[in-house]
Every structure is written in structure tokens, then in C-alpha cells.
Amino acid sequence: MAIQVGDKLPSVTFKVMGENGPESVTTDDLFAGKKVVLFAVPGAFTPGCTITHLPGFVVNADKIKAKGVDSIVCLAVNDAFVMDAWGKSQNAEEIIMLADGSAVFTKEIGLEKDLTEGGLGIRSQRYAMIVNDGTVELLNVDDKGVDKSSAETILAAL
Ligand code: BEZ
């Protein structure tokens, strides 16, 4: 069953790109004592994620943070090298590009998606969360397109 509003995020270790290569970062590092907007995409550099989803958060990052959000995190089941390159290509300096490369977090929260037929393997569903001190306060999952998980929808919900 997928994670629900009111649940705590599971304790896992992700990767982010550091100055000298990929670095480990834990759920606690990212979420403890903070208000965080986390959005997840099926794939870095894929059209919907690159043309619509990530740019929406880049453009609205300041407005989202002005609502008391400490950080905005973009997660995909991709490695830290890919997430870093994608973020740089989209001028996403305000956004933490988080690699869940082996889908450990994504599977634990029950929001994986099997895109094997399309050649992508196990990926994340498209969703956005508002997370307060590690607890899910809002969870919007999109079946198709970028709608409930868009930056504009999350901004309106904050
Ligand atoms: C997209 O456009 O966002 C997309 C395309 C193929 C697979 C997954 C996502």
C-alpha cells in the first residue's frame, strides 16, 4: 500500500551530487525539523518532466519558499550523475536533485511504477508531497500528465 497523509517517511539513504562526486544523504538530513516540498518524476530528461514538471518548480521556487518551505526536492529513480546533469541543464540551483537510483525509497513508500515495456525499468510515479518534519501532510499523485503534482497546485495548497 502506498504511503498516506499522516505517515512518516521511511529512513533510507539517497545520493546527491557533491563537489567531489555522489554523496550519501539520509531521510533525516533532508526532512528532520524542516518543511519540504518533495516532487517525484518518472525520469530525468523525459519530455513531461523536462518541459513541464521540473521547470514549474524552478520558476515558482521563490514563491514556494516564501510560504515557509525550507527546501524543494526533486526525486527520480536515476543516479546522482544524471540528476545533477538534468538539474544543471534546467538551471535548478534552488532545487535539491535527489537520486533514488535503486528505487529503495520509492518502493518503500509504494509509489513505484513498472516502465519496463518502455525500456525504463522500475521508476517512480509522478507525485508531489508537502512533508513537515518527516511526516506527509499532503500527497498528490498524478496518473497522467502533470496536474495534481504541479508546482502551481502545490503552491496553491501551501
Ligand atoms: C515523460 O514524458 O515524462 C515520460 C516519458 C516516458 C516515460 C516516462 C516519463
CSV table of C-alpha atoms and ligand atoms in Angstrom, one decimal:
chain,number,residue,atom,x,y,z
A,1,MET,CA,0.0,0.0,0.0
A,2,ALA,CA,1.2,3.5,-0.8
A,3,ILE,CA,2.2,5.9,1.9
A,4,GLN,CA,-0.6,8.1,3.2
A,5,VAL,CA,-1.1,11.5,4.6
A,6,GLY,CA,0.0,11.4,8.3
A,7,ASP,CA,2.6,8.7,7.7
A,8,LYS,CA,6.3,9.2,8.4
A,9,LEU,CA,8.7,8.9,5.5
A,10,PRO,CA,10.9,5.8,5.8
A,11,SER,CA,14.5,6.1,6.9
A,12,VAL,CA,16.7,5.5,3.8
A,13,THR,CA,19.9,6.8,2.3
A,14,PHE,CA,19.8,8.6,-1.0
A,15,LYS,CA,22.6,10.1,-3.2
A,16,VAL,CA,23.1,13.8,-4.2
A,17,MET,CA,26.0,15.2,-6.2
A,18,GLY,CA,28.6,16.8,-4.1
A,19,GLU,CA,31.8,18.7,-5.0
A,20,ASN,CA,33.8,15.5,-5.4
A,21,GLY,CA,31.1,13.1,-6.6
A,22,PRO,CA,27.9,11.5,-5.3
A,23,GLU,CA,27.4,11.8,-1.5
A,24,SER,CA,25.0,10.0,0.8
A,25,VAL,CA,22.1,11.9,2.3
A,26,THR,CA,19.6,10.4,4.7
A,27,THR,CA,15.8,11.0,5.1
A,28,ASP,CA,16.7,12.7,8.4
A,29,ASP,CA,19.3,15.0,6.8
A,30,LEU,CA,16.6,16.2,4.3
A,31,PHE,CA,13.4,16.3,6.3
A,32,ALA,CA,14.0,16.4,10.1
A,33,GLY,CA,12.8,19.7,11.5
A,34,LYS,CA,12.0,21.1,8.1
A,35,LYS,CA,9.1,21.8,5.9
A,36,VAL,CA,9.9,20.3,2.5
A,37,VAL,CA,8.1,20.1,-0.9
A,38,LEU,CA,9.2,16.8,-2.5
A,39,PHE,CA,8.2,16.0,-6.0
A,40,ALA,CA,9.0,12.9,-8.0
A,41,VAL,CA,9.2,12.2,-11.7
A,42,PRO,CA,9.3,9.0,-13.8
A,43,GLY,CA,12.6,10.0,-15.4
A,44,ALA,CA,15.2,12.8,-15.7
A,45,PHE,CA,15.3,14.3,-19.2
A,46,THR,CA,12.0,12.7,-20.2
A,47,PRO,CA,9.7,15.1,-22.0
A,48,GLY,CA,6.9,15.7,-19.5
A,49,CYS,CA,9.4,16.0,-16.6
A,50,THR,CA,11.7,18.4,-18.5
A,51,ILE,CA,9.2,20.5,-20.4
A,52,THR,CA,6.6,20.9,-17.6
A,53,HIS,CA,7.2,19.4,-14.2
A,54,LEU,CA,10.7,20.5,-13.2
A,55,PRO,CA,10.5,23.9,-14.9
A,56,GLY,CA,7.3,24.7,-12.9
A,57,PHE,CA,9.2,24.2,-9.7
A,58,VAL,CA,12.2,26.2,-10.9
A,59,VAL,CA,10.0,29.2,-11.9
A,60,ASN,CA,8.0,29.0,-8.7
A,61,ALA,CA,10.8,28.1,-6.2
A,62,ASP,CA,11.0,31.6,-4.6
A,63,LYS,CA,7.2,31.7,-4.2
A,64,ILE,CA,7.1,28.3,-2.7
A,65,LYS,CA,9.9,29.1,-0.3
A,66,ALA,CA,8.2,32.4,0.6
A,67,LYS,CA,5.4,30.2,2.0
A,68,GLY,CA,7.7,28.8,4.7
A,69,VAL,CA,9.1,25.9,2.8
A,70,ASP,CA,12.8,25.2,3.7
A,71,SER,CA,13.7,23.2,0.6
A,72,ILE,CA,12.3,21.8,-2.6
A,73,VAL,CA,13.4,18.3,-3.5
A,74,CYS,CA,13.1,16.6,-6.9
A,75,LEU,CA,13.4,12.8,-6.8
A,76,ALA,CA,13.8,10.3,-9.5
A,77,VAL,CA,14.9,6.7,-9.9
A,78,ASN,CA,18.0,7.8,-11.6
A,79,ASP,CA,21.6,8.0,-10.5
A,80,ALA,CA,23.2,11.2,-9.0
A,81,PHE,CA,25.2,11.9,-12.2
A,82,VAL,CA,22.1,12.0,-14.3
A,83,MET,CA,20.1,14.0,-11.7
A,84,ASP,CA,23.0,16.6,-11.4
A,85,ALA,CA,23.2,16.9,-15.2
A,86,TRP,CA,19.5,17.3,-15.5
A,87,GLY,CA,19.3,20.0,-12.8
A,88,LYS,CA,22.2,21.9,-14.3
A,89,SER,CA,20.5,21.8,-17.8
A,90,GLN,CA,17.4,23.3,-16.2
A,91,ASN,CA,19.0,25.9,-14.0
A,92,ALA,CA,17.6,24.2,-11.0
A,93,GLU,CA,20.0,25.6,-8.4
A,94,GLU,CA,17.2,26.2,-5.9
A,95,ILE,CA,16.2,22.5,-6.0
A,96,ILE,CA,17.8,19.5,-4.4
A,97,MET,CA,18.2,16.9,-7.2
A,98,LEU,CA,17.8,13.7,-5.3
A,99,ALA,CA,18.8,10.3,-6.7
A,100,ASP,CA,16.9,7.2,-5.5
A,101,GLY,CA,18.9,5.2,-8.0
A,102,SER,CA,17.9,1.7,-6.8
A,103,ALA,CA,14.3,2.7,-6.0
A,104,VAL,CA,14.7,1.8,-2.3
A,105,PHE,CA,12.7,4.8,-1.1
A,106,THR,CA,10.2,4.7,-4.0
A,107,LYS,CA,9.4,1.0,-3.3
A,108,GLU,CA,9.2,1.6,0.5
A,109,ILE,CA,6.5,4.2,0.0
A,110,GLY,CA,4.7,2.1,-2.6
A,111,LEU,CA,4.9,4.6,-5.4
A,112,GLU,CA,7.0,2.7,-7.9
A,113,LYS,CA,5.9,2.2,-11.5
A,114,ASP,CA,7.0,-0.5,-13.8
A,115,LEU,CA,8.0,1.1,-17.1
A,116,THR,CA,9.9,-2.0,-18.3
A,117,GLU,CA,7.9,-2.1,-21.6
A,118,GLY,CA,9.2,1.4,-22.4
A,119,GLY,CA,12.7,0.4,-21.6
A,120,LEU,CA,12.9,2.3,-18.3
A,121,GLY,CA,12.6,-0.4,-15.8
A,122,ILE,CA,11.2,0.4,-12.3
A,123,ARG,CA,10.7,4.1,-11.9
A,124,SER,CA,8.7,6.5,-9.6
A,125,GLN,CA,5.1,7.5,-10.2
A,126,ARG,CA,4.7,11.2,-10.6
A,127,TYR,CA,3.7,12.8,-7.4
A,128,ALA,CA,4.3,15.8,-5.0
A,129,MET,CA,4.2,15.9,-1.2
A,130,ILE,CA,4.3,18.5,1.4
A,131,VAL,CA,6.4,17.0,4.3
A,132,ASN,CA,6.6,18.5,7.7
A,133,ASP,CA,9.4,17.2,10.0
A,134,GLY,CA,9.3,13.9,8.1
A,135,THR,CA,5.5,13.5,8.2
A,136,VAL,CA,3.5,13.6,5.0
A,137,GLU,CA,1.0,16.5,5.1
A,138,LEU,CA,-0.2,16.4,1.5
A,139,LEU,CA,0.2,13.7,-1.2
A,140,ASN,CA,-0.9,14.4,-4.8
A,141,VAL,CA,-0.3,11.6,-7.3
A,142,ASP,CA,-0.8,12.0,-11.0
A,143,ASP,CA,-2.0,9.2,-13.2
A,144,LYS,CA,-1.5,11.1,-16.4
A,145,GLY,CA,0.2,14.4,-17.2
A,146,VAL,CA,1.4,17.0,-14.7
A,147,ASP,CA,-1.6,18.3,-12.8
A,148,LYS,CA,-2.1,17.4,-9.1
A,149,SER,CA,1.7,17.3,-8.6
A,150,SER,CA,2.5,20.5,-10.4
A,151,ALA,CA,4.3,23.4,-8.8
A,152,GLU,CA,1.2,25.6,-9.3
A,153,THR,CA,-1.1,23.1,-7.5
A,154,ILE,CA,1.4,22.7,-4.6
A,155,LEU,CA,1.8,26.5,-4.3
A,156,ALA,CA,-1.9,26.9,-4.0
A,157,ALA,CA,-2.1,24.2,-1.3
A,158,LEU,CA,0.6,25.8,0.9
B,1,BEZ,C1,7.6,11.9,-19.7
B,1,BEZ,O1,7.4,12.5,-20.7
B,1,BEZ,O2,7.5,12.4,-18.6
B,1,BEZ,C2,7.9,10.4,-19.7
B,1,BEZ,C3,8.1,9.7,-20.9
B,1,BEZ,C4,8.4,8.4,-20.9
B,1,BEZ,C5,8.5,7.7,-19.7
B,1,BEZ,C6,8.3,8.4,-18.5
B,1,BEZ,C7,8.0,9.7,-18.5
